[in-house]
mmCIF file of C-alpha atoms in Angstrom:
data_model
loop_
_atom_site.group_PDB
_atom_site.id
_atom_site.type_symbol
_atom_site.label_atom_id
_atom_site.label_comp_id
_atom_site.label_asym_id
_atom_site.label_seq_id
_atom_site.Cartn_x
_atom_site.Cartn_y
_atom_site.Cartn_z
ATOM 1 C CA UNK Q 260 0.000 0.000 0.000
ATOM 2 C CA UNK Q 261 1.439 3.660 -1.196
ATOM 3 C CA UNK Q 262 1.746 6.238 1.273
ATOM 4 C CA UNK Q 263 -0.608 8.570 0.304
ATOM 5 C CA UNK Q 264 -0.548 10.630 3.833
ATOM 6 C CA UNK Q 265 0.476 14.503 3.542
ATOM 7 C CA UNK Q 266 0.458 16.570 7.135
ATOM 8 C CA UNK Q 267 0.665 20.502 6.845
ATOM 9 C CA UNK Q 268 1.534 22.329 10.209
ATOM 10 C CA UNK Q 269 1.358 26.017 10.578
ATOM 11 C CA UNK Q 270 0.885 28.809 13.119
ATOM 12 C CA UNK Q 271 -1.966 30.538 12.672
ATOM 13 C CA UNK Q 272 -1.160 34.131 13.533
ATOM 14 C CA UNK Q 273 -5.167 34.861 14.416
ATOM 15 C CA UNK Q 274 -4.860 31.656 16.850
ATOM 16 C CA UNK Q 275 -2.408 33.059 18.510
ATOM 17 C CA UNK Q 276 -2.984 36.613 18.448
ATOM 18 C CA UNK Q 277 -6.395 35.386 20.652
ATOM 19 C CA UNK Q 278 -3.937 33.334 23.068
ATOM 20 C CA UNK Q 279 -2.274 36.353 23.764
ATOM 21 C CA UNK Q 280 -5.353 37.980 24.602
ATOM 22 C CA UNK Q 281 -6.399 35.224 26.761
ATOM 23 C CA UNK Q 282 -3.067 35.046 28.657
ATOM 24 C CA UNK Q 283 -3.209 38.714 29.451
ATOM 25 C CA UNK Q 284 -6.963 38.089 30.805
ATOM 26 C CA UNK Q 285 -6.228 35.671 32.666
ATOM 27 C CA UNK Q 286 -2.861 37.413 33.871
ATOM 28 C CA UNK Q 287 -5.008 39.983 35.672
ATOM 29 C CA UNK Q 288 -6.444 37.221 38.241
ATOM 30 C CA UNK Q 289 -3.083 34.769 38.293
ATOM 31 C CA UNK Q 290 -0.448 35.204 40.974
ATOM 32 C CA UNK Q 291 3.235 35.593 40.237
ATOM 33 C CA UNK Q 292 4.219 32.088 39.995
ATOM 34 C CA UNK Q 293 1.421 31.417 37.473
ATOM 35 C CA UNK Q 294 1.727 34.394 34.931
ATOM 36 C CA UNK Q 295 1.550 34.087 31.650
ATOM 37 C CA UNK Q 296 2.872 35.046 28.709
ATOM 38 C CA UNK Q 297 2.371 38.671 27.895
ATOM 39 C CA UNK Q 298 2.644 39.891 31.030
ATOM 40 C CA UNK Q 299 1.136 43.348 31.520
ATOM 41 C CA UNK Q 300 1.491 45.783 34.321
ATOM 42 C CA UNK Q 301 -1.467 47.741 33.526
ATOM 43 C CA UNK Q 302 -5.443 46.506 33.764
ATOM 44 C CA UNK Q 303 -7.619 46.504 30.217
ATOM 45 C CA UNK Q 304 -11.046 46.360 31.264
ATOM 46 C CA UNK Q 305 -12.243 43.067 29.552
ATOM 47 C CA UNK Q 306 -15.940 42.812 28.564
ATOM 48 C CA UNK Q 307 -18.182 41.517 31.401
ATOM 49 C CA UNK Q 308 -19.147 38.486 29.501
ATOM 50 C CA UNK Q 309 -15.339 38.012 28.180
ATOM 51 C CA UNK Q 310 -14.955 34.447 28.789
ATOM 52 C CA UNK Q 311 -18.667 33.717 26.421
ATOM 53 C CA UNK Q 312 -17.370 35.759 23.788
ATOM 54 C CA UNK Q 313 -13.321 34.674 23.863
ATOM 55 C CA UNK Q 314 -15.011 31.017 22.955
ATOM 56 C CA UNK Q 315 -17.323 32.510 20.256
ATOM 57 C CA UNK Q 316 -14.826 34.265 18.847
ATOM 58 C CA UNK Q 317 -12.303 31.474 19.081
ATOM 59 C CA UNK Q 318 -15.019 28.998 17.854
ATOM 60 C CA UNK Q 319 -16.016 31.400 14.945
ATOM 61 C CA UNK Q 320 -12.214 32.145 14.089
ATOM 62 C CA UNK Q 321 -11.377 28.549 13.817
ATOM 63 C CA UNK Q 322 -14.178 27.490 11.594
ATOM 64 C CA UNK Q 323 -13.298 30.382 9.378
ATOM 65 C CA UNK Q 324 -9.478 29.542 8.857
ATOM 66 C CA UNK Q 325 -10.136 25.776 8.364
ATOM 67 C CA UNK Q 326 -13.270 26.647 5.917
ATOM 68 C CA UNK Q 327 -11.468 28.793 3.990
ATOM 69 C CA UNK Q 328 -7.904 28.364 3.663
ATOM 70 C CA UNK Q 329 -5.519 31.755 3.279
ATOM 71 C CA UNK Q 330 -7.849 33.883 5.026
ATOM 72 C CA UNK Q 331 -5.093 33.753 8.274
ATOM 73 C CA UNK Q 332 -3.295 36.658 7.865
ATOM 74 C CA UNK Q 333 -6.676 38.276 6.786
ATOM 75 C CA UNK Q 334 -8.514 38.253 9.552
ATOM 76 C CA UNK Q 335 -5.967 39.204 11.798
ATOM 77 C CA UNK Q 336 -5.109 42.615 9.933
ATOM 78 C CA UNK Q 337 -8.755 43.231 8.660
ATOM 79 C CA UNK Q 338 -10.420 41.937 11.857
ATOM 80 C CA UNK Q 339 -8.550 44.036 14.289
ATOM 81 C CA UNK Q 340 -11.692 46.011 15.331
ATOM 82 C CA UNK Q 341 -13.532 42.776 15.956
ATOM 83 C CA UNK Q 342 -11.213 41.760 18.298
ATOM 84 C CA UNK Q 343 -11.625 45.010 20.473
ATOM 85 C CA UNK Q 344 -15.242 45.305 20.079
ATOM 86 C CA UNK Q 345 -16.387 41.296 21.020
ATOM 87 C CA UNK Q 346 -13.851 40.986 23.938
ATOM 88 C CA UNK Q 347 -13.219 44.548 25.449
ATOM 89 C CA UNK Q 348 -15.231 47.591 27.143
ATOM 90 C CA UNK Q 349 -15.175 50.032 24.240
ATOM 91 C CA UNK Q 350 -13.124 53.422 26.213
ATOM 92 C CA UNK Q 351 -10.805 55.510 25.034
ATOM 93 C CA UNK Q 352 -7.801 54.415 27.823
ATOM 94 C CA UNK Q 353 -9.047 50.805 26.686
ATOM 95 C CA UNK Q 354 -8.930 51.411 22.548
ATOM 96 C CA UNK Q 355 -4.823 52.960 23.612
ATOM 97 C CA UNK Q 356 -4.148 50.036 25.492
ATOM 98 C CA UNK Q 357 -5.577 47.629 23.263
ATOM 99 C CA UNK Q 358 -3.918 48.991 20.150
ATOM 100 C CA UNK Q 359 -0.568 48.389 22.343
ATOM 101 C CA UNK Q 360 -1.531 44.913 22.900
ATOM 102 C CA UNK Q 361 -2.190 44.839 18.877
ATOM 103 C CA UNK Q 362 1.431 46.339 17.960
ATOM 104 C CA UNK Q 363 3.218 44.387 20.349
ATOM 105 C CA UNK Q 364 2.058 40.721 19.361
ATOM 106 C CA UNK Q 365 2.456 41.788 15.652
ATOM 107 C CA UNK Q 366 6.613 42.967 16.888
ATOM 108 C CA UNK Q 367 6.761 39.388 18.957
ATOM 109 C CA UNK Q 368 4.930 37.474 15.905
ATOM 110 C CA UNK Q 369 7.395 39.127 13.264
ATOM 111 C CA UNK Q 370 10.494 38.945 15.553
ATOM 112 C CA UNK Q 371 12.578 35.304 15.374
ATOM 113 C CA UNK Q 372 11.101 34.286 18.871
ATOM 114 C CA UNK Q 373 7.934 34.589 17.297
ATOM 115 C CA UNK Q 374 6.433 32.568 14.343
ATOM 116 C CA UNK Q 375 9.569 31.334 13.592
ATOM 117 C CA UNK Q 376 10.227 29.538 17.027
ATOM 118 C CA UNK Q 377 6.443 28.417 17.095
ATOM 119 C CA UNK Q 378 6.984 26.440 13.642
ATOM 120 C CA UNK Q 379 10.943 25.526 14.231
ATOM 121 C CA UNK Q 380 10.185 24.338 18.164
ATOM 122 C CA UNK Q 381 8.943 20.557 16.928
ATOM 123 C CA UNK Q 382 10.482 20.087 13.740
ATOM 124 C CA UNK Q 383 11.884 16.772 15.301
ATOM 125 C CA UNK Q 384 8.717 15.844 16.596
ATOM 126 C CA UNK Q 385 6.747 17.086 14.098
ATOM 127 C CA UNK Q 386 8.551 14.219 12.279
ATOM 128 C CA UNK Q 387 7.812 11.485 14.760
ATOM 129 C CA UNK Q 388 4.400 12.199 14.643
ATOM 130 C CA UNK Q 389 4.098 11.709 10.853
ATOM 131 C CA UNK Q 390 5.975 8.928 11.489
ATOM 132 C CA UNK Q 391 3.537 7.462 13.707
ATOM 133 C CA UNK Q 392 -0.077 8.341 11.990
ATOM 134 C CA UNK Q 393 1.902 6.507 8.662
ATOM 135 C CA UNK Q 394 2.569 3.781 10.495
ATOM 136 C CA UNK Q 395 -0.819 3.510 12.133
ATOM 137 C CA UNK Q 396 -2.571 4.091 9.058
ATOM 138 C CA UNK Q 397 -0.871 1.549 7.095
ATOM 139 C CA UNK Q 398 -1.644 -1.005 9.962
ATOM 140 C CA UNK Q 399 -5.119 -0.298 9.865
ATOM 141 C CA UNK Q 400 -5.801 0.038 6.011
ATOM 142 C CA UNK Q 401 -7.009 3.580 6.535
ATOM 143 C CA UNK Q 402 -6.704 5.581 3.046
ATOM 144 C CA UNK Q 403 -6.597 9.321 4.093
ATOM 145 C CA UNK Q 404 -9.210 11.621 2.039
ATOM 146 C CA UNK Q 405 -7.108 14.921 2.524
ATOM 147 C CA UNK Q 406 -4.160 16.499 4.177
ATOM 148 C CA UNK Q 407 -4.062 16.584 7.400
ATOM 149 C CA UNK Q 408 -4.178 20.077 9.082
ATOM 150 C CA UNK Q 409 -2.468 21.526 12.088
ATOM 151 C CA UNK Q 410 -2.282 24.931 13.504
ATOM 152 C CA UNK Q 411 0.108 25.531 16.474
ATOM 153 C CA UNK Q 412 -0.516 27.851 18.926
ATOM 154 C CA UNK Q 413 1.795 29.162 21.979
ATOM 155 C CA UNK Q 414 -0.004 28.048 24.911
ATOM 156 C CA UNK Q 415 -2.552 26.086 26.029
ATOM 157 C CA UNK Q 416 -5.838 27.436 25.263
ATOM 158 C CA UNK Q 417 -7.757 27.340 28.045
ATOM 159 C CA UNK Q 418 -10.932 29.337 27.291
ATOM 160 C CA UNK Q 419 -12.023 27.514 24.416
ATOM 161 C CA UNK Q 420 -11.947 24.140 23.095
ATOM 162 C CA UNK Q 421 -8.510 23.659 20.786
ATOM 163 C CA UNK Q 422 -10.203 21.874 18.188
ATOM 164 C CA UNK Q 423 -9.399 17.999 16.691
ATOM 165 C CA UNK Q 424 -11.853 17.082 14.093
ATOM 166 C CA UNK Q 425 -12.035 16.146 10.546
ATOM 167 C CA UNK Q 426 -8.526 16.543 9.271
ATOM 168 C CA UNK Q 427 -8.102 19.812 11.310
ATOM 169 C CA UNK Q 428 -6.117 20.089 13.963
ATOM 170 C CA UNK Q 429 -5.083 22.954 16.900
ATOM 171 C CA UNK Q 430 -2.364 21.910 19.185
ATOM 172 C CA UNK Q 431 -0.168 23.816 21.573
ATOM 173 C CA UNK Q 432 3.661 23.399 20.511
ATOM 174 C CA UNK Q 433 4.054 22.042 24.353
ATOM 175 C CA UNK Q 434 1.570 19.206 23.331
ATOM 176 C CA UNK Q 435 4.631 17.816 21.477
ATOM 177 C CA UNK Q 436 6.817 17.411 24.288
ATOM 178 C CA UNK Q 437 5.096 16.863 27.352
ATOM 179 C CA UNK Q 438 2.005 14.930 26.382
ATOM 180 C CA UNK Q 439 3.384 13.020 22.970
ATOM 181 C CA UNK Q 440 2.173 9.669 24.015
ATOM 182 C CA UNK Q 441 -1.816 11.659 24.229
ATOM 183 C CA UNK Q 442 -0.927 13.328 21.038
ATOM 184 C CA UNK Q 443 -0.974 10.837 18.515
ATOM 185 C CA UNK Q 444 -4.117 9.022 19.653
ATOM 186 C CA UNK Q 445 -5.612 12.617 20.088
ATOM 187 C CA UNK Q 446 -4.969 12.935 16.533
ATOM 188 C CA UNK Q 447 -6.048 9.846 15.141
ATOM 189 C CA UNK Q 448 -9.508 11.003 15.620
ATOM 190 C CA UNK Q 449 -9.461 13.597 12.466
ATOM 191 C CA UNK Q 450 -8.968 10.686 10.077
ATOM 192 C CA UNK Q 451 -13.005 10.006 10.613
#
């Protein structure tokens, strides 16, 4: 039986851009020892219902990328006021400090510790993965229909569900390296 198995990983930039926003939610209620990454030292007054609308938005975001492929970059840069609008109290201290929180993920995205380091981080086990879903397709006779597609994000995200599901998948880069052994079964369940 020919290999016919092709896996695609990328960063999505929108993905991440809503991690960061989570992290610096969550940052305002975390102690020291369990900050996050961005830390801020000033407050942005998230919407009351922030946590609802971080999942809708994260829900509608994902569908949106994985329905329509190239529209990434898109509806990060075209978007930016739907970011601000579904997740923050609309003030003018809050539109300065989220427009700071804009600028400096789209420095740290650009910058080599960025994108870059997202994609580069599990090139090796990027490969043992593929190595793994080949092998376990080829013992089980499974033909796959399409590529199989994963998005890495930063950090875990913890206000939404990071999606598996039909060929699509959202996995934190830490995924690779401290839960492996769930990984691969994890994504087993796209090839449906």
């Amino acid at each position: 039986m020919e290999n016919t198995f092709v896996m695609e990983t990328d960063a999505s930039i929108t993905l991440n851009y809503l991690i960061y926003i989570q992290n610096i939610y969550l940052n305002q209620s975390l102690i020291n020892e369990e900050l996050k990454f961005p830390y801020l030292s000033t407050n942005i007054v998230f919407q009351e219902d922030f946590e609802l609308k971080y999942k809708e938005l994260w829900e509608e975001v994902t569908e949106r990328i994985f329905t329509t492929q190239g529209t990434d970059l898109t509806l990060f840069y075209e978007n930016k006021n739907l970011f601000y609008q579904k997740l923050l109290e609309q003030t003018s201290e809050n539109l300065i400090s989220f427009d700071e929180v804009y600028k400096g993920f789209r420095v740290w995205w650009g910058s080599f510790v960025g994108e870059f380091s997202i994609k580069m981080s599990i090139a090796e086990a990027e490969q043992e993965l593929y190595s793994d879903l080949s092998k376990w397709l080829w013992q089980t006779g499974k033909v796959p229909q399409k590529r199989l597609h994963i998005n890495l994000i930063y950090d875990d995200c913890i206000l939404a569900n990071s999606q598996v599901s039909s060929y699509l998948a959202v996995i934190p880069i830490k995924d690779f390296y401290f839960r492996f052994k769930e990984l691969v079964p994890r994504i087993r369940e796209c090839f449906v």
